[in-house]
Coordinates of C-alpha atoms in Angstrom, one line a residue:
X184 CA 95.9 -103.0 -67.6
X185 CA 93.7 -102.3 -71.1
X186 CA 92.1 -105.9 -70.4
X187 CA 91.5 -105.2 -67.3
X188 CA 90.1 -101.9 -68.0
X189 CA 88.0 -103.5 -70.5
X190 CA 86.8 -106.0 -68.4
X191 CA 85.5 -103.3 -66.0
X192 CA 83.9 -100.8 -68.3
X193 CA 82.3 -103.9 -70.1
X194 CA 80.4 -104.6 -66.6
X195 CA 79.4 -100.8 -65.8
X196 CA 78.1 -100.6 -69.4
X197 CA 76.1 -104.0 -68.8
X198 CA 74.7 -102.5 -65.1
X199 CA 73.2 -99.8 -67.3
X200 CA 71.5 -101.8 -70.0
X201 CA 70.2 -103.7 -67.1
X202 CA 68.4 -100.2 -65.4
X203 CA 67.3 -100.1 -69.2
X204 CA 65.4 -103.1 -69.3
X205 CA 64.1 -103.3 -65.8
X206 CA 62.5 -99.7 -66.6
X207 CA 60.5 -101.6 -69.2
X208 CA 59.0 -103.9 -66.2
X209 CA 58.4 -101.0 -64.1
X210 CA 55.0 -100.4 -64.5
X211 CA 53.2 -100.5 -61.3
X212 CA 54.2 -99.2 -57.7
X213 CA 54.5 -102.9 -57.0
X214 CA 56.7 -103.1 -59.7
X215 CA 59.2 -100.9 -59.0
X216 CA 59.6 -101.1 -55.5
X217 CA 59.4 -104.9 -54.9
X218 CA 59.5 -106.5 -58.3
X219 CA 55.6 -107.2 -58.5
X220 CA 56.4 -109.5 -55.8
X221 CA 56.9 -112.5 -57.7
X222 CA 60.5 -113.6 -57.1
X223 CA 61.4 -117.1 -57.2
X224 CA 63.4 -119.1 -55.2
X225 CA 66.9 -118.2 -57.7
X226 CA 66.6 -115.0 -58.3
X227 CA 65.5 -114.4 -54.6
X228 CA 68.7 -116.2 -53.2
X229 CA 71.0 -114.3 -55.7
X230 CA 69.6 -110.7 -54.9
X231 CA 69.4 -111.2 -51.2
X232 CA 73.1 -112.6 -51.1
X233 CA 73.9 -109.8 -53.1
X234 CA 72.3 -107.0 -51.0
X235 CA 73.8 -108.0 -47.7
X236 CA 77.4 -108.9 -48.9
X237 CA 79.0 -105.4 -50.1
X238 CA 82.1 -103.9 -49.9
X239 CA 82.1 -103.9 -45.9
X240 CA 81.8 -107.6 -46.4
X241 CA 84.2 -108.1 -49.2
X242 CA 87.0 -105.4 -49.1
X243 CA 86.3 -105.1 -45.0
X244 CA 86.6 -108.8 -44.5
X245 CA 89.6 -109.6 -46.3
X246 CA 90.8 -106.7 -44.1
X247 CA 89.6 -108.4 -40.9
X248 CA 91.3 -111.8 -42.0
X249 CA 94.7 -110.0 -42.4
X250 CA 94.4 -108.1 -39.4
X251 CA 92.8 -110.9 -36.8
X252 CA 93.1 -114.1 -39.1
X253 CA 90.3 -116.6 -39.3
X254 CA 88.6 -115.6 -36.6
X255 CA 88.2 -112.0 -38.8
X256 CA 85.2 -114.1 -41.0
X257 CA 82.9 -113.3 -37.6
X258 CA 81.6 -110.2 -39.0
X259 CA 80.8 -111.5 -42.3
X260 CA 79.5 -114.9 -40.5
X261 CA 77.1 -113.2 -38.1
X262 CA 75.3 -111.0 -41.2
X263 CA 74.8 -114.7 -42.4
X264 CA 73.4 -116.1 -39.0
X265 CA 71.0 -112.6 -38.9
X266 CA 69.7 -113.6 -42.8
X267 CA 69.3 -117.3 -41.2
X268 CA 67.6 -116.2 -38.2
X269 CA 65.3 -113.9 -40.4
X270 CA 64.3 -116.5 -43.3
X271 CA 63.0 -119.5 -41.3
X272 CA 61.3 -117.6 -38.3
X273 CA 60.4 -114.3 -39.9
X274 CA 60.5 -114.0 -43.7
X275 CA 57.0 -115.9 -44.5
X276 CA 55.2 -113.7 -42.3
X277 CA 56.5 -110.7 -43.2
X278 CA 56.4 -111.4 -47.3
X279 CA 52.5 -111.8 -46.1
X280 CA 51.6 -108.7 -45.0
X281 CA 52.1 -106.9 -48.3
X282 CA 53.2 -103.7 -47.2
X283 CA 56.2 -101.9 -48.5
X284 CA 58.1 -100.1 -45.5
X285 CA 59.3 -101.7 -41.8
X286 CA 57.3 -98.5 -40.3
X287 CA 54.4 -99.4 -42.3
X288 CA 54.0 -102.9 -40.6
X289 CA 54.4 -100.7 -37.5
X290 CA 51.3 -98.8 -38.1
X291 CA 49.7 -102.1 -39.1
X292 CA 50.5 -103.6 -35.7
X293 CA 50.1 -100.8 -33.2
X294 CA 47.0 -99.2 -35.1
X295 CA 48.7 -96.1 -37.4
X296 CA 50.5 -94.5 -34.8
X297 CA 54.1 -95.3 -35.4
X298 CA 54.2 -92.1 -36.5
X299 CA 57.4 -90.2 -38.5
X300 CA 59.8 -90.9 -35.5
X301 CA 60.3 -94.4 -36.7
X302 CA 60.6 -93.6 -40.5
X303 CA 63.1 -90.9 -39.5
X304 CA 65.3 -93.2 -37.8
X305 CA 64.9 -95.9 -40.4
X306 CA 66.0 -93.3 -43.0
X307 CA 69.1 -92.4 -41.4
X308 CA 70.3 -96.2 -41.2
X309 CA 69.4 -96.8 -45.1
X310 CA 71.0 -93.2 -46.2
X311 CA 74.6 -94.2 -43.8
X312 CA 74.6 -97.3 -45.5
X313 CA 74.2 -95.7 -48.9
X314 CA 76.8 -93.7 -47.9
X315 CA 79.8 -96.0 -46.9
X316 CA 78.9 -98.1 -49.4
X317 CA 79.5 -95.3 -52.2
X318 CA 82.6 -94.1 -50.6
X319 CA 83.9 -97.3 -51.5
X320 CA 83.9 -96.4 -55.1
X321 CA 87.2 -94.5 -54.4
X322 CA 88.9 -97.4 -53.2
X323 CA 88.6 -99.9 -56.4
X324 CA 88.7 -96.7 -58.8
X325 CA 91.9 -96.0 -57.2
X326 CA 93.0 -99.4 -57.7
X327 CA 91.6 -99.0 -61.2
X328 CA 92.4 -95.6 -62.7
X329 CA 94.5 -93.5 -60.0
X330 CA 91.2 -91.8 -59.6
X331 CA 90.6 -88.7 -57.9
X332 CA 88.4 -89.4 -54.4
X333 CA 85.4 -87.2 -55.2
X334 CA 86.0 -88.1 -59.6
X335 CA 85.5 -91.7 -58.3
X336 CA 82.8 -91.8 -55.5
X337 CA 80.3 -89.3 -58.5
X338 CA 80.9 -91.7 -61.1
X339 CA 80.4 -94.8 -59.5
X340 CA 77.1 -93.4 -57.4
X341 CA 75.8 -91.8 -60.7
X342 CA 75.7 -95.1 -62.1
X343 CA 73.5 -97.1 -59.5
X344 CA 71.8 -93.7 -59.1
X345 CA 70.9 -93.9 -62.8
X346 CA 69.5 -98.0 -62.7
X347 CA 68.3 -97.8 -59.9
X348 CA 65.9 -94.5 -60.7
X349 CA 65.5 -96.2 -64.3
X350 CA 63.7 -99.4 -63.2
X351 CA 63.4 -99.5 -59.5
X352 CA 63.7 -103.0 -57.7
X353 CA 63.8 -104.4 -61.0
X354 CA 66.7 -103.0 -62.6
X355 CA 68.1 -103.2 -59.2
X356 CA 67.2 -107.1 -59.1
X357 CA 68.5 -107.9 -62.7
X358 CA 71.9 -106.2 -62.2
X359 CA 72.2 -108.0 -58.5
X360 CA 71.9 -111.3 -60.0
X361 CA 74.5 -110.7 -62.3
X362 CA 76.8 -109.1 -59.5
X363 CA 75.8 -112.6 -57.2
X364 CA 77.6 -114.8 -60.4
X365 CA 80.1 -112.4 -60.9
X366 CA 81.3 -111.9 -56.7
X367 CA 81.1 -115.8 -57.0
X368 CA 83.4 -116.2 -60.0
X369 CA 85.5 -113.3 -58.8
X370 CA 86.0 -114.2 -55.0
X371 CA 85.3 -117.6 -54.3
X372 CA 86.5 -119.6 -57.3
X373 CA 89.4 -117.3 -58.1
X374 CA 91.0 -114.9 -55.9
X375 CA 90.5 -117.5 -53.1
X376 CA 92.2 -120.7 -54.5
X377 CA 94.8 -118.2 -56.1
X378 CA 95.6 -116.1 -52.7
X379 CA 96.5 -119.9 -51.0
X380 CA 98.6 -120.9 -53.6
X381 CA 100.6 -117.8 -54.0
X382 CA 100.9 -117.6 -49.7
X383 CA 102.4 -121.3 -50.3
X384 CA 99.1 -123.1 -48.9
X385 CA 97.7 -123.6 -45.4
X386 CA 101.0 -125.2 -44.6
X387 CA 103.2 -122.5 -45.1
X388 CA 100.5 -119.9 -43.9
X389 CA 100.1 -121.9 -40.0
X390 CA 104.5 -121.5 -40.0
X391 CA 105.2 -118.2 -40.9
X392 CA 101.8 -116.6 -38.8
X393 CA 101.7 -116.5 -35.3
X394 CA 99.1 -119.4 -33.8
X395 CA 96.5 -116.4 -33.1
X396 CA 95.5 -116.2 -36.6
X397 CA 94.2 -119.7 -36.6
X398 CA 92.0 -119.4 -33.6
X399 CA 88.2 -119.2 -34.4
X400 CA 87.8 -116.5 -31.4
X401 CA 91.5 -115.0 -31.8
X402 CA 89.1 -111.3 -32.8
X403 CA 87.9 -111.7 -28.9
X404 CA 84.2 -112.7 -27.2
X405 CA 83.3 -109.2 -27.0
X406 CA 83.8 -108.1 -30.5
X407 CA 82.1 -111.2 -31.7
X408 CA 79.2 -110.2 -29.1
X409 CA 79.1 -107.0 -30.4
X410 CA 78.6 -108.0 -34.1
X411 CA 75.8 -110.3 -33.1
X412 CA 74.1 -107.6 -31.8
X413 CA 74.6 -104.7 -34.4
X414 CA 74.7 -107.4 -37.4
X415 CA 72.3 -110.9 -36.7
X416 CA 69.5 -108.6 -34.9
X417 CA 70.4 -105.5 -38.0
X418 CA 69.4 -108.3 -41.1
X419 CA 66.0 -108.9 -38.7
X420 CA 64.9 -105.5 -39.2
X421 CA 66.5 -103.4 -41.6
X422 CA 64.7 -101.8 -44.3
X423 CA 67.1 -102.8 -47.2
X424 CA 66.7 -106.6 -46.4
X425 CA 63.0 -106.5 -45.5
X426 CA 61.8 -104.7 -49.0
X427 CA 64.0 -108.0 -50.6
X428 CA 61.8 -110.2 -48.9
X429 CA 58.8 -107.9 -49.9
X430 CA 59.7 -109.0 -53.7
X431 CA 59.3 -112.9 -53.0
X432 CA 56.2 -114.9 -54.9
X433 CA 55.6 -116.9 -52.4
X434 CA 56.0 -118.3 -48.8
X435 CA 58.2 -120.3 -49.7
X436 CA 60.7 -118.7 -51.8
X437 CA 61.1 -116.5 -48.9
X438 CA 62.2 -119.0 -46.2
X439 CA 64.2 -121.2 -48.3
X440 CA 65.7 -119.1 -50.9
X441 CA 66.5 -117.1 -47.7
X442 CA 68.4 -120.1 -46.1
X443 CA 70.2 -120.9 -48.6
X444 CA 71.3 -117.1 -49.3
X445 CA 72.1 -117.1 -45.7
X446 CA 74.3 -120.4 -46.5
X447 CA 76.1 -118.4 -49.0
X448 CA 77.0 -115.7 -46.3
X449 CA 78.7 -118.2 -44.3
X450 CA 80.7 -119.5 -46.9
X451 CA 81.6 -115.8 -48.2
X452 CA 83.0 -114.8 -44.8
X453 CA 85.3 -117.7 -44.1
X454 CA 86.6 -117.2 -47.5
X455 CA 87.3 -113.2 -47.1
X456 CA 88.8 -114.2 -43.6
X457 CA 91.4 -116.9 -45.5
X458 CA 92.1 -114.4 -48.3
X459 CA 93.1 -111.5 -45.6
X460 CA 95.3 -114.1 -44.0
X461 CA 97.2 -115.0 -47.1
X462 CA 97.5 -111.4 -48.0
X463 CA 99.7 -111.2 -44.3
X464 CA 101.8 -113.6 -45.6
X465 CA 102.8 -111.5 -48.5
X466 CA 102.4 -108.5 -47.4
X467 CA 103.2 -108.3 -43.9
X468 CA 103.5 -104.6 -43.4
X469 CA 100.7 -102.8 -45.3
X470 CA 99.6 -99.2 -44.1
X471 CA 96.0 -100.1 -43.3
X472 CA 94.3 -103.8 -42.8
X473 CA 91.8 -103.0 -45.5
X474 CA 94.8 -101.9 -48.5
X475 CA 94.7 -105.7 -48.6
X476 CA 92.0 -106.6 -50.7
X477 CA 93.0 -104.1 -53.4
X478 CA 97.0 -105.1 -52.8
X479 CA 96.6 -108.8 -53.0
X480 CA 94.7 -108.3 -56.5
X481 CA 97.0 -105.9 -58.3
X482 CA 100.1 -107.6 -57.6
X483 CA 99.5 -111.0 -57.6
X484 CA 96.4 -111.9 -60.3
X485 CA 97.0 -112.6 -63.9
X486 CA 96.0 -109.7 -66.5
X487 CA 92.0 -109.9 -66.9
X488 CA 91.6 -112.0 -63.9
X489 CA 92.6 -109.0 -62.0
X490 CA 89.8 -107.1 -63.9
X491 CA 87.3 -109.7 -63.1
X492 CA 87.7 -109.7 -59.3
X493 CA 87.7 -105.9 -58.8
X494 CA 84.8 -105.8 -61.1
X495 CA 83.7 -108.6 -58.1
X496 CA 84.8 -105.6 -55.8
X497 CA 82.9 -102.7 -58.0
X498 CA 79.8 -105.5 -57.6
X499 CA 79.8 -106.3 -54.0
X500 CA 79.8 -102.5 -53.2
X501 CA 76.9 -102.0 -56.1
X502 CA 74.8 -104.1 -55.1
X503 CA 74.4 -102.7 -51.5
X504 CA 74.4 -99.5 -52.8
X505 CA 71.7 -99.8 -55.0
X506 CA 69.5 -102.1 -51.8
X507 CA 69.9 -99.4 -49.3
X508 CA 69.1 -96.1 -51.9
X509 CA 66.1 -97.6 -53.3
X510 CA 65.2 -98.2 -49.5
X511 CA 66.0 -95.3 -48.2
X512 CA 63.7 -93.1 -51.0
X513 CA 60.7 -95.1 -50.0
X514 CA 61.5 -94.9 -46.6
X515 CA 61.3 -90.6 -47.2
X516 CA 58.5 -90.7 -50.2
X517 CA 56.3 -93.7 -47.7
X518 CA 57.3 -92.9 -44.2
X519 CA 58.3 -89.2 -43.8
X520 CA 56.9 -87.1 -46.6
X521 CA 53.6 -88.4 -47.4
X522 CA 53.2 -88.3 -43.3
X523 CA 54.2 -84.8 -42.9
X524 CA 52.2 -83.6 -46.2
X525 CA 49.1 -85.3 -44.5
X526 CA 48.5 -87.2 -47.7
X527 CA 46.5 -89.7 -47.4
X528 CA 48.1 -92.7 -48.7
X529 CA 45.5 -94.6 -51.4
X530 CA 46.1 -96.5 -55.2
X531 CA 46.9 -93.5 -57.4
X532 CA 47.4 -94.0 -61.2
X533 CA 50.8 -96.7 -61.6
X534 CA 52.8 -94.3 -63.7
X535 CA 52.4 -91.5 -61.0
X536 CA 53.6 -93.7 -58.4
X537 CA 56.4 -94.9 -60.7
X538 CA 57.1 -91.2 -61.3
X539 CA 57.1 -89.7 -57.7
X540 CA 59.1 -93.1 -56.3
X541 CA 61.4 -92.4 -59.4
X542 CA 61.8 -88.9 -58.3
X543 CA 62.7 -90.1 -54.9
X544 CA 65.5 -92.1 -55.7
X545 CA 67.3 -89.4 -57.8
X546 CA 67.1 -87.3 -55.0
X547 CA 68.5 -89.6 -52.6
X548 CA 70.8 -90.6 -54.9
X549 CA 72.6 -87.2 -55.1
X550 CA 72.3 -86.7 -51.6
X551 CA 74.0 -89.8 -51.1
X552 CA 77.0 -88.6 -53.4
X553 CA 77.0 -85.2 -51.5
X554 CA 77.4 -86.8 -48.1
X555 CA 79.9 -89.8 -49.4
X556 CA 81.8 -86.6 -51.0
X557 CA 81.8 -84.8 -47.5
X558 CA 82.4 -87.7 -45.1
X559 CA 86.1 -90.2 -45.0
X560 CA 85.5 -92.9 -42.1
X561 CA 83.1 -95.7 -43.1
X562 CA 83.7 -97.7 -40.1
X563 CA 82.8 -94.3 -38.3
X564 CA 79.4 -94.0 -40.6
X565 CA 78.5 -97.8 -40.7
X566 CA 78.4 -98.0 -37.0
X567 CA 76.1 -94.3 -36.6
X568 CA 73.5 -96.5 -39.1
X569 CA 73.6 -99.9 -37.5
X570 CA 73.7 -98.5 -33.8
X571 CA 70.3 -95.9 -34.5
X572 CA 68.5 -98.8 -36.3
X573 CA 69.2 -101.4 -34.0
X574 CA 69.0 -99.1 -30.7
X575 CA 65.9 -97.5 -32.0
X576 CA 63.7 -99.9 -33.7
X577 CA 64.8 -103.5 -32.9
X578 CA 62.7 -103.7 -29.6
X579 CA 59.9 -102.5 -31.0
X580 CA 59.6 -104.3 -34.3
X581 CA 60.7 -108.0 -33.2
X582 CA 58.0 -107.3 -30.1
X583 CA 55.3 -106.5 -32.3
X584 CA 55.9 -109.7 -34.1
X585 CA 56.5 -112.0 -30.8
X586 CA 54.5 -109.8 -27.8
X587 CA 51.0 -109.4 -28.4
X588 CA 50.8 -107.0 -25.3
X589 CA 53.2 -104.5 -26.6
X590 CA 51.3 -101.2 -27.3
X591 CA 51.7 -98.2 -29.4
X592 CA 52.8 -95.6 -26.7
X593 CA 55.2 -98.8 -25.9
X594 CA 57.0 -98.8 -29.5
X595 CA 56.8 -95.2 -29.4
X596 CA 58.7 -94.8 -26.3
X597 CA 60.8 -97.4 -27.2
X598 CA 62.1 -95.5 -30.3
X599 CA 62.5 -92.5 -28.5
X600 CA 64.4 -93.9 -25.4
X601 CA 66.4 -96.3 -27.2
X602 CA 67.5 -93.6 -30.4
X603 CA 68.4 -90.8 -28.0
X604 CA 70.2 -93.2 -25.7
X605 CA 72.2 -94.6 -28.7
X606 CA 73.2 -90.9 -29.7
X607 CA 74.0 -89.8 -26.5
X608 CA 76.0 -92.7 -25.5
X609 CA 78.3 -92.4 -28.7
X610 CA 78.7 -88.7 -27.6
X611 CA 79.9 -89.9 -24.6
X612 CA 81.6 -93.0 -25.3
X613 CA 83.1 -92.5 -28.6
X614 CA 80.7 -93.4 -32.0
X615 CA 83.2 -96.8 -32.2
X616 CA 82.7 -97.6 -28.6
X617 CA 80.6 -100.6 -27.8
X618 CA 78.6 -99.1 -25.1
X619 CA 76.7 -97.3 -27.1
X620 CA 74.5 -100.2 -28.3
X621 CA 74.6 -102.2 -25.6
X622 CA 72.7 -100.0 -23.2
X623 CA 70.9 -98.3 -25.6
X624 CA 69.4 -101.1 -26.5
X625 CA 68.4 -102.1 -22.7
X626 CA 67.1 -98.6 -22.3
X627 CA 64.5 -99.2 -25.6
X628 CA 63.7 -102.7 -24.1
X629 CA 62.9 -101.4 -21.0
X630 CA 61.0 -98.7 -22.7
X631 CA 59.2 -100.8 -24.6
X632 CA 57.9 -102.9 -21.5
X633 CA 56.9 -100.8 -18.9
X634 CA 55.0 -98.3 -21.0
X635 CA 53.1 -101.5 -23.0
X636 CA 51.9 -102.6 -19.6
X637 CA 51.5 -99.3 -18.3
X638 CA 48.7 -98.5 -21.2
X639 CA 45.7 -100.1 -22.4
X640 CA 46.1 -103.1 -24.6
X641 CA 46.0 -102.4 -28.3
X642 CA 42.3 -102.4 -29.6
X643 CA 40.9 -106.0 -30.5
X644 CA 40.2 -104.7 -34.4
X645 CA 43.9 -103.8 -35.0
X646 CA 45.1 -106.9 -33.7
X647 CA 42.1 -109.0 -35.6
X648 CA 43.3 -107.1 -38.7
X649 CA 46.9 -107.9 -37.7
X650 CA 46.3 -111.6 -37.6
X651 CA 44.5 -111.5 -40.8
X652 CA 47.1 -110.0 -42.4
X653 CA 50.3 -112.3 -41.0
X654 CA 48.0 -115.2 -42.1
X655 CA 48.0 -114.1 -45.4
X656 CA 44.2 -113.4 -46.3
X657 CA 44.6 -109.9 -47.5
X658 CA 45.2 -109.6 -51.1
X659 CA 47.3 -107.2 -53.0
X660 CA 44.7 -104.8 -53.8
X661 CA 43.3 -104.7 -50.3
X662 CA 46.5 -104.5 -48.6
X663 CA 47.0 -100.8 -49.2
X664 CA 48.6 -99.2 -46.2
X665 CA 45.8 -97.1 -44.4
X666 CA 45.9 -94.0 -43.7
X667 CA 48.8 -92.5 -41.1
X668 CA 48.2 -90.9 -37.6
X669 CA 50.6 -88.7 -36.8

């Protein structure tokens, strides 16, 4: 294993010269929250594959695939159709309005009175997705070292804790690029090609599984329902994938470097779903579906290869890491404590707005560790996050964008309704159930429509202001979120 080992260590040591660097382009609030905004169209498809595809995606999917087959790629496949769905119809106009946070475009288009509510409930998606993506860190140290849990989930968090508050979205940027080339190496051109050959090809695979494992909807229409709800409509609005589309330089680079990241997705979830099913060739009797990612590459890849593809692992869970802490601390810094503080929100001097955003992150960070520490089910977390953010917020931020009715006291009862119904319901049904975001999401819709026509319109000047802004006529400097209403 000393190759292996020194493949890995090689790869955390490179993650923190990268935080290094990018701290040296960190010189503006633009800077190190979006990358100055000036992305282009590779660097923005590598970063935004990397963000959405982490360790759910890799080390869950290749446990879907050996638990359901093929058809196990639909969780993986419908995060690709969500990024899809948001790049050609939403991206552009959402890279236009030159904010920084999903509840700040709230303010924008219901006139500052979003309120904390919204920023609260975006918080708690970002910090649960923090969370299960650092409690992943035991899994591949494990693998690696025989690591102690708690050992492994503090060293691997301290580390994107310590780029990420280095340089911010750029350190965060330079070390997802180089996590995008090596989760490509590492998955799709070796432990793919490798898995099918050692399960004795697609041949042997069809004879020795039963016919179930071949059929594109073997998983079942309600599960597959289910994910398009939590995971295509969770890419349209989360605050992890909105702040990468915040870092694109243009129009452009958003829609299509967005498509083709999307494309990526796709591809990454049929081939998770074909690795899993290989793996139940070979191992037909592991304890838990998702031992097979970390089974299959211990016993069957050559000395250094095996290093590669769990650094691919150590990557995959980085990179979302990394996305959802540096969104969650300007989610709390943006949307919650300069709210409750009654600050009002204006250009201050770049360093102290690199400074206080810097300070953000290292507290998120360690809270993230705490929590990872104190919590075991991810599947358990994971849903909590995706269930609150898409019961709570979806209605009200995809009808801002498409209803020009919908009113303030409309998003603000849709938020309500639809966040208390999702928490109730998964006290009632279970937090795995799927009855929990189905209705919850019918209560916000509902919510959201009969209070919007129940109230006054929204006021001609916020929605002229709106328009200005979704066309793109506001520059940087102008575009500075206004003041917040409570």
């Amino acid at each position: 294993m000393a190759v292996d080992y020194t493949v890995i260590v090689i790869y955390l040591a490179g993650m923190l010269a990268m935080g290094w660097w990018g701290m040296r382009r960190a010189r503006s609030k633009s800077d190190f929250l979006v990358a100055g905004r000036r992305l282009g169209p590779a660097m923005y498809s590598g970063t935004m594959a990397a963000i959405v595809l982490g360790g759910a995606s890799t080390i869950g999917g290749v446990g879907l695939g050996y638990q359901y087959g093929l058809s196990g790629a639909w969780m993986v496949f419908t995060i690709g159709l969500g990024l899809l769905a948001l790049s050609v119809f939403f991206s552009a106009r959402i890279a236009r309005l030159k904010v920084y946070t999903v509840s700040e475009m709230l303010d924008l288009r219901y006139g500052g009175r979003a309120g904390v509510i919204s920023g609260v409930v975006m918080w708690a998606y970002t910090l649960m997705l923090a969370v299960t993506s650092t409690i992943a860190y035991a899994t591949i140290f494990d693998v690696l070292f025989d690591m102690n849990r708690t050992v492994a989930i503090i060293l691997g968090g301290s580390i994107v804790v310590a780029y990420s508050t280095l340089g911010g979205m750029w350190s965060i940027t330079l070390t997802d690029m180089v996590q995008f080339v090596v989760k490509t190496i590492g998955v799709l051109l070796l432990l793919l090609p490798i898995a099918v050959v050692k399960a004795g090809g697609f041949g042997e695979m069809k004879a020795k599984l039963p016919t179930s494992y071949f059929d594109p909807l073997g998983i079942g229409g309600e599960t597959i329902f289910t994910y398009v709800l939590i995971y295509t409509f969770g890419m349209l609005i989360g605050q992890d994938i909105w702040q990468r589309v915040f870092t694109a330089g243009s129009d452009r680079t958003a829609k299509w470097g967005g498509t083709v990241a999307g494309t990526y997705c796709l591809v990454y979830a049929l081939a998770g779903a074909v690795i899993g099913t290989a793996a139940k060739v070979l191992y037909p009797k592991l304890g838990s579906p998702d031992d097979a990612f970390a089974t299959i590459v211990k016993d069957e890849l050559p000395m250094g290869v095996r290093g590669l593809v769990l650094a691919a692992a150590l990557a995959a869970v980085m990179s979302t890491s990394s996305g959802a802490l540096i969104a969650c601390a300007t989610v709390a810094n943006n949307d919650i404590w300069s709210r409750l503080r009654g600050a009002v929100r204006r250009s201050d001097e770049p360093h102290d707005e690199v400074r206080g955003n810097r300070v953000f992150i290292l507290v998120m960070g360690l809270a993230v560790i705490a929590t990872a520490i104190a919590l075991n089910n991810v599947v358990e977390a994971l849903t909590v996050a995706y269930n609150l953010l898409v019961g709570g917020l979806l209605v009200p931020i995809l009808g801002g964008l498409l209803w020009k009715r919908g009113t303030a006291q409309g998003a603000l009862a849709s938020v309500v309704v639809g966040g208390l119904a999702v928490v109730g319901l998964m006290a009632g049904y279970g937090i795995l159930a799927n009855e929990p975001v189905y209705y919850g999401l019918l209560s916000s819709l509902v919510a959201y429509v009969a209070v919007s026509l129940a109230t006054p319109a929204t006021d001609a000047a916020v929605l002229a202001a709106w328009r200005e802004r979704l066309a793109g006529r506001t520059t940087e400097a102008a575009a500075e979120p206004v003041p917040a209403a409570q």
